[in-house]
Each structure stands twice: as C-alpha cells, then as structure tokens.
PDB file of C-alpha atoms in Angstrom:
ATOM      1  CA  MET Y   1      23.230   9.254 -17.983  1.00 49.00           C
ATOM      2  CA  ASP Y   2      24.950   7.464 -15.155  1.00 56.00           C
ATOM      3  CA  VAL Y   3      27.931   9.273 -13.778  1.00 52.00           C
ATOM      4  CA  PRO Y   4      30.969   7.016 -12.639  1.00 56.00           C
ATOM      5  CA  ARG Y   5      31.311   6.886  -8.825  1.00 57.00           C
ATOM      6  CA  PRO Y   6      34.496   6.630  -6.999  1.00 54.00           C
ATOM      7  CA  PRO Y   7      34.935   3.269  -5.038  1.00 55.00           C
ATOM      8  CA  LYS Y   8      32.994   3.553  -1.745  1.00 58.00           C
ATOM      9  CA  ASN Y   9      36.165   3.232   0.329  1.00 56.00           C
ATOM     10  CA  VAL Y  10      37.824   6.214  -0.915  1.00 60.00           C
ATOM     11  CA  ARG Y  11      36.937   9.043   1.392  1.00 67.00           C
ATOM     12  CA  PRO Y  12      36.789  12.457  -0.359  1.00 75.00           C
ATOM     13  CA  SER Y  13      38.535  15.461   1.324  1.00 90.00           C
ATOM     14  CA  LEU Y  14      35.827  18.018   2.658  1.00 94.00           C
ATOM     15  CA  ASP Y  15      36.648  21.247   3.663  1.00 95.00           C
ATOM     16  CA  ALA Y  16      34.689  23.846   5.649  1.00 95.00           C
ATOM     17  CA  VAL Y  17      32.971  25.065   2.429  1.00 97.00           C
ATOM     18  CA  ASP Y  18      31.798  21.412   1.379  1.00 97.00           C
ATOM     19  CA  LEU Y  19      30.628  20.887   5.044  1.00 96.00           C
ATOM     20  CA  GLY Y  20      28.651  24.095   4.941  1.00 97.00           C
ATOM     21  CA  ILE Y  21      27.009  23.240   1.708  1.00 97.00           C
ATOM     22  CA  LEU Y  22      26.111  19.870   3.088  1.00 97.00           C
ATOM     23  CA  ALA Y  23      24.585  21.158   6.272  1.00 96.00           C
ATOM     24  CA  GLU Y  24      22.559  23.861   4.329  1.00 96.00           C
ATOM     25  CA  LEU Y  25      21.081  21.151   1.901  1.00 97.00           C
ATOM     26  CA  VAL Y  26      20.265  18.727   4.843  1.00 94.00           C
ATOM     27  CA  ALA Y  27      18.361  21.623   6.433  1.00 93.00           C
ATOM     28  CA  ASN Y  28      16.703  22.635   3.157  1.00 94.00           C
ATOM     29  CA  GLY Y  29      17.416  20.757  -0.010  1.00 94.00           C
ATOM     30  CA  ARG Y  30      15.166  23.306  -2.123  1.00 95.00           C
ATOM     31  CA  LEU Y  31      17.755  26.166  -1.614  1.00 96.00           C
ATOM     32  CA  THR Y  32      18.528  27.802  -4.995  1.00 97.00           C
ATOM     33  CA  ASN Y  33      22.139  27.980  -5.804  1.00 97.00           C
ATOM     34  CA  ALA Y  34      22.205  31.744  -5.157  1.00 98.00           C
ATOM     35  CA  ALA Y  35      20.768  31.299  -1.697  1.00 98.00           C
ATOM     36  CA  LEU Y  36      23.104  28.453  -0.943  1.00 98.00           C
ATOM     37  CA  ALA Y  37      26.228  30.364  -2.083  1.00 98.00           C
ATOM     38  CA  ALA Y  38      25.239  33.328   0.132  1.00 98.00           C
ATOM     39  CA  ARG Y  39      24.728  31.130   3.075  1.00 97.00           C
ATOM     40  CA  VAL Y  40      28.128  29.480   2.904  1.00 98.00           C
ATOM     41  CA  GLY Y  41      29.768  32.662   1.681  1.00 98.00           C
ATOM     42  CA  VAL Y  42      31.277  31.784  -1.717  1.00 98.00           C
ATOM     43  CA  ALA Y  43      30.511  32.940  -5.290  1.00 98.00           C
ATOM     44  CA  GLU Y  44      27.446  31.267  -7.029  1.00 97.00           C
ATOM     45  CA  SER Y  45      29.837  29.731  -9.644  1.00 98.00           C
ATOM     46  CA  THR Y  46      32.016  28.254  -6.952  1.00 97.00           C
ATOM     47  CA  CYS Y  47      28.931  26.904  -5.121  1.00 98.00           C
ATOM     48  CA  LEU Y  48      27.578  25.257  -8.139  1.00 98.00           C
ATOM     49  CA  GLN Y  49      31.042  23.570  -9.025  1.00 97.00           C
ATOM     50  CA  ARG Y  50      31.147  22.396  -5.411  1.00 97.00           C
ATOM     51  CA  VAL Y  51      27.691  20.903  -5.407  1.00 97.00           C
ATOM     52  CA  ARG Y  52      28.505  19.157  -8.767  1.00 97.00           C
ATOM     53  CA  SER Y  53      31.918  17.680  -7.174  1.00 96.00           C
ATOM     54  CA  LEU Y  54      29.956  16.546  -4.082  1.00 96.00           C
ATOM     55  CA  ARG Y  55      27.401  14.693  -6.103  1.00 96.00           C
ATOM     56  CA  ASP Y  56      30.014  13.498  -8.686  1.00 95.00           C
ATOM     57  CA  ALA Y  57      31.999  11.919  -5.610  1.00 94.00           C
ATOM     58  CA  GLY Y  58      28.856  10.218  -4.206  1.00 94.00           C
ATOM     59  CA  VAL Y  59      28.706  12.359  -1.145  1.00 96.00           C
ATOM     60  CA  ILE Y  60      25.365  13.727  -2.052  1.00 96.00           C
ATOM     61  CA  ALA Y  61      23.483  10.636  -3.200  1.00 95.00           C
ATOM     62  CA  ARG Y  62      20.134  12.317  -4.109  1.00 94.00           C
ATOM     63  CA  PHE Y  63      17.806  14.973  -3.623  1.00 92.00           C
ATOM     64  CA  THR Y  64      14.360  13.925  -2.508  1.00 91.00           C
ATOM     65  CA  ALA Y  65      11.105  15.093  -1.002  1.00 91.00           C
ATOM     66  CA  GLU Y  66      10.315  13.605   2.556  1.00 91.00           C
ATOM     67  CA  ILE Y  67       6.539  12.809   2.596  1.00 94.00           C
ATOM     68  CA  ASP Y  68       4.587  12.494   5.905  1.00 96.00           C
ATOM     69  CA  PRO Y  69       2.753   9.121   5.500  1.00 97.00           C
ATOM     70  CA  ALA Y  70       0.099  10.241   7.785  1.00 97.00           C
ATOM     71  CA  ALA Y  71      -0.820  13.058   5.469  1.00 97.00           C
ATOM     72  CA  LEU Y  72      -1.565  10.317   3.001  1.00 97.00           C
ATOM     73  CA  GLY Y  73      -3.921   8.357   5.437  1.00 98.00           C
ATOM     74  CA  LEU Y  74      -0.900   5.970   6.476  1.00 98.00           C
ATOM     75  CA  GLY Y  75      -0.734   6.947  10.154  1.00 97.00           C
ATOM     76  CA  LEU Y  76       0.429   3.632  11.587  1.00 98.00           C
ATOM     77  CA  GLN Y  77       3.966   2.775  11.130  1.00 98.00           C
ATOM     78  CA  ALA Y  78       5.708  -0.527  12.373  1.00 98.00           C
ATOM     79  CA  VAL Y  79       9.069  -2.294  12.034  1.00 98.00           C
ATOM     80  CA  ILE Y  80       8.691  -5.798  10.994  1.00 98.00           C
ATOM     81  CA  LYS Y  81      11.564  -8.246  11.745  1.00 98.00           C
ATOM     82  CA  VAL Y  82      11.955 -10.834   9.178  1.00 98.00           C
ATOM     83  CA  ARG Y  83      13.781 -14.157   9.646  1.00 98.00           C
ATOM     84  CA  LEU Y  84      14.684 -16.500   6.739  1.00 98.00           C
ATOM     85  CA  GLY Y  85      14.701 -20.004   6.567  1.00 96.00           C
ATOM     86  CA  THR Y  86      17.675 -20.373   4.234  1.00 93.00           C
ATOM     87  CA  HIS Y  87      20.294 -17.905   3.216  1.00 93.00           C
ATOM     88  CA  SER Y  88      21.507 -18.901  -0.159  1.00 95.00           C
ATOM     89  CA  ARG Y  89      22.539 -15.956  -2.383  1.00 96.00           C
ATOM     90  CA  ASP Y  90      19.681 -16.858  -4.948  1.00 95.00           C
ATOM     91  CA  VAL Y  91      16.947 -16.849  -2.173  1.00 95.00           C
ATOM     92  CA  VAL Y  92      18.235 -13.770  -0.527  1.00 95.00           C
ATOM     93  CA  HIS Y  93      18.176 -12.108  -3.821  1.00 95.00           C
ATOM     94  CA  ALA Y  94      14.879 -12.968  -4.844  1.00 94.00           C
ATOM     95  CA  PHE Y  95      13.518 -12.070  -1.454  1.00 97.00           C
ATOM     96  CA  ARG Y  96      15.201  -8.633  -1.713  1.00 96.00           C
ATOM     97  CA  SER Y  97      13.167  -8.147  -4.733  1.00 95.00           C
ATOM     98  CA  VAL Y  98       9.956  -8.897  -2.929  1.00 95.00           C
ATOM     99  CA  LEU Y  99      10.772  -6.478  -0.209  1.00 97.00           C
ATOM    100  CA  ALA Y 100      11.731  -3.519  -2.665  1.00 96.00           C
ATOM    101  CA  ALA Y 101       8.261  -3.956  -4.282  1.00 96.00           C
ATOM    102  CA  LEU Y 102       6.483  -4.213  -0.868  1.00 97.00           C
ATOM    103  CA  PRO Y 103       3.605  -1.641  -0.600  1.00 96.00           C
ATOM    104  CA  GLY Y 104       4.160   0.692   2.280  1.00 97.00           C
ATOM    105  CA  ALA Y 105       7.677  -0.034   2.745  1.00 98.00           C
ATOM    106  CA  LEU Y 106       9.827   3.054   3.764  1.00 97.00           C
ATOM    107  CA  THR Y 107      13.100   1.652   4.498  1.00 97.00           C
ATOM    108  CA  ILE Y 108      14.349  -1.804   4.560  1.00 98.00           C
ATOM    109  CA  PHE Y 109      17.588  -2.920   6.233  1.00 98.00           C
ATOM    110  CA  HIS Y 110      19.322  -6.061   5.627  1.00 97.00           C
ATOM    111  CA  VAL Y 111      21.037  -6.874   9.025  1.00 97.00           C
ATOM    112  CA  GLY Y 112      23.239  -9.419  10.588  1.00 96.00           C
ATOM    113  CA  GLY Y 113      22.236 -11.388  13.648  1.00 96.00           C
ATOM    114  CA  GLU Y 114      19.110 -13.150  14.666  1.00 96.00           C
ATOM    115  CA  ASP Y 115      16.972 -11.411  11.932  1.00 97.00           C
ATOM    116  CA  ASP Y 116      17.793 -10.878   8.381  1.00 97.00           C
ATOM    117  CA  TYR Y 117      15.688  -7.982   7.594  1.00 98.00           C
ATOM    118  CA  LEU Y 118      14.266  -5.021   9.200  1.00 98.00           C
ATOM    119  CA  VAL Y 119      11.310  -3.425   7.311  1.00 98.00           C
ATOM    120  CA  HIS Y 120       9.943  -0.052   8.276  1.00 98.00           C
ATOM    121  CA  VAL Y 121       6.407   0.429   6.799  1.00 98.00           C
ATOM    122  CA  ALA Y 122       3.506   2.931   6.966  1.00 98.00           C
ATOM    123  CA  VAL Y 123       0.020   1.640   6.591  1.00 98.00           C
ATOM    124  CA  GLY Y 124      -3.567   2.897   7.229  1.00 98.00           C
ATOM    125  CA  SER Y 125      -4.765   0.710   9.859  1.00 98.00           C
ATOM    126  CA  ALA Y 126      -4.092  -2.226  12.072  1.00 98.00           C
ATOM    127  CA  ALA Y 127      -5.868  -4.537   9.504  1.00 98.00           C
ATOM    128  CA  ALA Y 128      -3.806  -3.291   6.605  1.00 98.00           C
ATOM    129  CA  LEU Y 129      -0.600  -4.069   8.810  1.00 98.00           C
ATOM    130  CA  ARG Y 130      -1.931  -7.544   9.343  1.00 98.00           C
ATOM    131  CA  ASP Y 131      -2.768  -8.028   5.646  1.00 98.00           C
ATOM    132  CA  LEU Y 132       0.630  -6.731   4.568  1.00 98.00           C
ATOM    133  CA  VAL Y 133       2.481  -9.244   6.924  1.00 98.00           C
ATOM    134  CA  LEU Y 134       0.109 -12.219   5.998  1.00 98.00           C
ATOM    135  CA  ASP Y 135      -0.236 -11.585   2.448  1.00 97.00           C
ATOM    136  CA  HIS Y 136       3.195 -10.161   1.376  1.00 97.00           C
ATOM    137  CA  LEU Y 137       5.640 -11.800   3.910  1.00 98.00           C
ATOM    138  CA  ASN Y 138       4.605 -14.859   5.711  1.00 97.00           C
ATOM    139  CA  VAL Y 139       3.440 -16.365   2.502  1.00 96.00           C
ATOM    140  CA  HIS Y 140       6.857 -16.168   0.926  1.00 96.00           C
ATOM    141  CA  PRO Y 141       8.481 -19.717   1.087  1.00 96.00           C
ATOM    142  CA  ALA Y 142      11.868 -18.442   2.260  1.00 96.00           C
ATOM    143  CA  VAL Y 143      10.468 -16.631   5.479  1.00 97.00           C
ATOM    144  CA  ARG Y 144      10.709 -18.669   8.650  1.00 98.00           C
ATOM    145  CA  HIS Y 145       9.482 -15.958  11.172  1.00 98.00           C
ATOM    146  CA  THR Y 146       8.103 -12.524  11.284  1.00 98.00           C
ATOM    147  CA  GLU Y 147       7.854 -10.157  14.364  1.00 98.00           C
ATOM    148  CA  THR Y 148       6.004  -6.811  14.064  1.00 98.00           C
ATOM    149  CA  GLN Y 149       6.808  -3.706  16.435  1.00 98.00           C
ATOM    150  CA  LEU Y 150       4.484  -0.793  16.400  1.00 98.00           C
ATOM    151  CA  VAL Y 151       6.360   2.611  15.791  1.00 98.00           C
ATOM    152  CA  PHE Y 152       5.225   5.034  18.470  1.00 98.00           C
ATOM    153  CA  GLU Y 153       7.174   8.067  17.447  1.00 97.00           C
ATOM    154  CA  VAL Y 154       9.989   8.647  14.686  1.00 95.00           C
ATOM    155  CA  ILE Y 155      12.870  10.702  16.267  1.00 95.00           C
ATOM    156  CA  PRO Y 156      15.331  12.118  13.709  1.00 92.00           C
ATOM    157  CA  GLY Y 157      18.988  11.400  14.578  1.00 93.00           C
ATOM    158  CA  ALA Y 158      21.615  13.841  14.569  1.00 93.00           C
ATOM    159  CA  GLY Y 159      23.044  12.914  11.005  1.00 93.00           C
ATOM    160  CA  VAL Y 160      26.509  12.229   9.747  1.00 93.00           C
ATOM    161  CA  LEU Y 161      27.832  15.574   9.520  1.00 94.00           C
ATOM    162  CA  PRO Y 162      30.365  16.619  12.144  1.00 88.00           C
ATOM    163  CA  THR Y 163      28.812  19.147  14.593  1.00 80.00           C
ATOM    164  CA  ALA Y 164      30.659  22.485  15.027  1.00 62.00           C
TER     165      ALA Y 164
END
C-alpha cells in the first residue's frame, strides 16, 4: 500500500533524536528497533514511532542492501556520458525507460549541461562494457554521442546529515 508523501518542498522539522536515528540507520540499516532505541537513548516505542514518522514524511526513502558488484564478478565500473540528439518530452521519457532497464546500471543521473545523462555501470570486462555501449546505447535513435570513463575507485561522500 502506498503511503501519501508530503510535497518535496516541505522540509520536516528534525530534532536531535531524529538526526541520531538517521545517523545510526545510515551506519547500519539492519539495527533492530531495540538496539536503535538504546543507541539514541529513547524508549523502544518512541523509536519505532519516530522511524515510522521519518518514513511517512519521506525522510527515509527506503531500506536497501548495498551489493559489491565485484563480488558478483562485475569488477569493472564506468560512467557513461550520454548526449541525445533531440529533447522532446516523449523522446526523453522513452529513453529514460531504456536506461532504467539497462543491464548493470547502478545509478542513472539525468543532468543539465552538455550531456543529458550520466550512467554508472558495473560489468565483468572491457568487452562487456563495449557491448553494453554499442548494443544498448549507441543503437538508440535518440542518442547522438556517448563517452565512457573508467572508474578507478568509488569513494563514499560525507552524506547529507549534519556533522556534530
């Protein structure tokens, strides 16, 4: 069942407990409610209610497992810059669907500027990367240009939570 979300331009008021819950879940999303409550210093019932409120407000978008592509034999990562030849709403929407189904796509950014999309992919080899670009991207009639950049290292950023 879909839970109604507030408009994205409404910023929920977060106190120190909410920020503590978020920080703990970012560090370990598998914490039990009891462990989470103990770490932030609130009752379990309070913690459960706070987590539900954060989810309902759209602050917590989802819980997910982070999978290491190399552990699945996909040790080569790249960012592919894609430039379209036309930008009509129908073409962009159709191409977005193609990207969403792209094998090995980790993250897709629709961006402004010279390029239209940045596509972060993980593949098993240079040949697989070449085939992905040639067979899935360059053949699309809307694609005018692609440029592939190899990823040497993925470095996690600081995140969006305020630091203490």
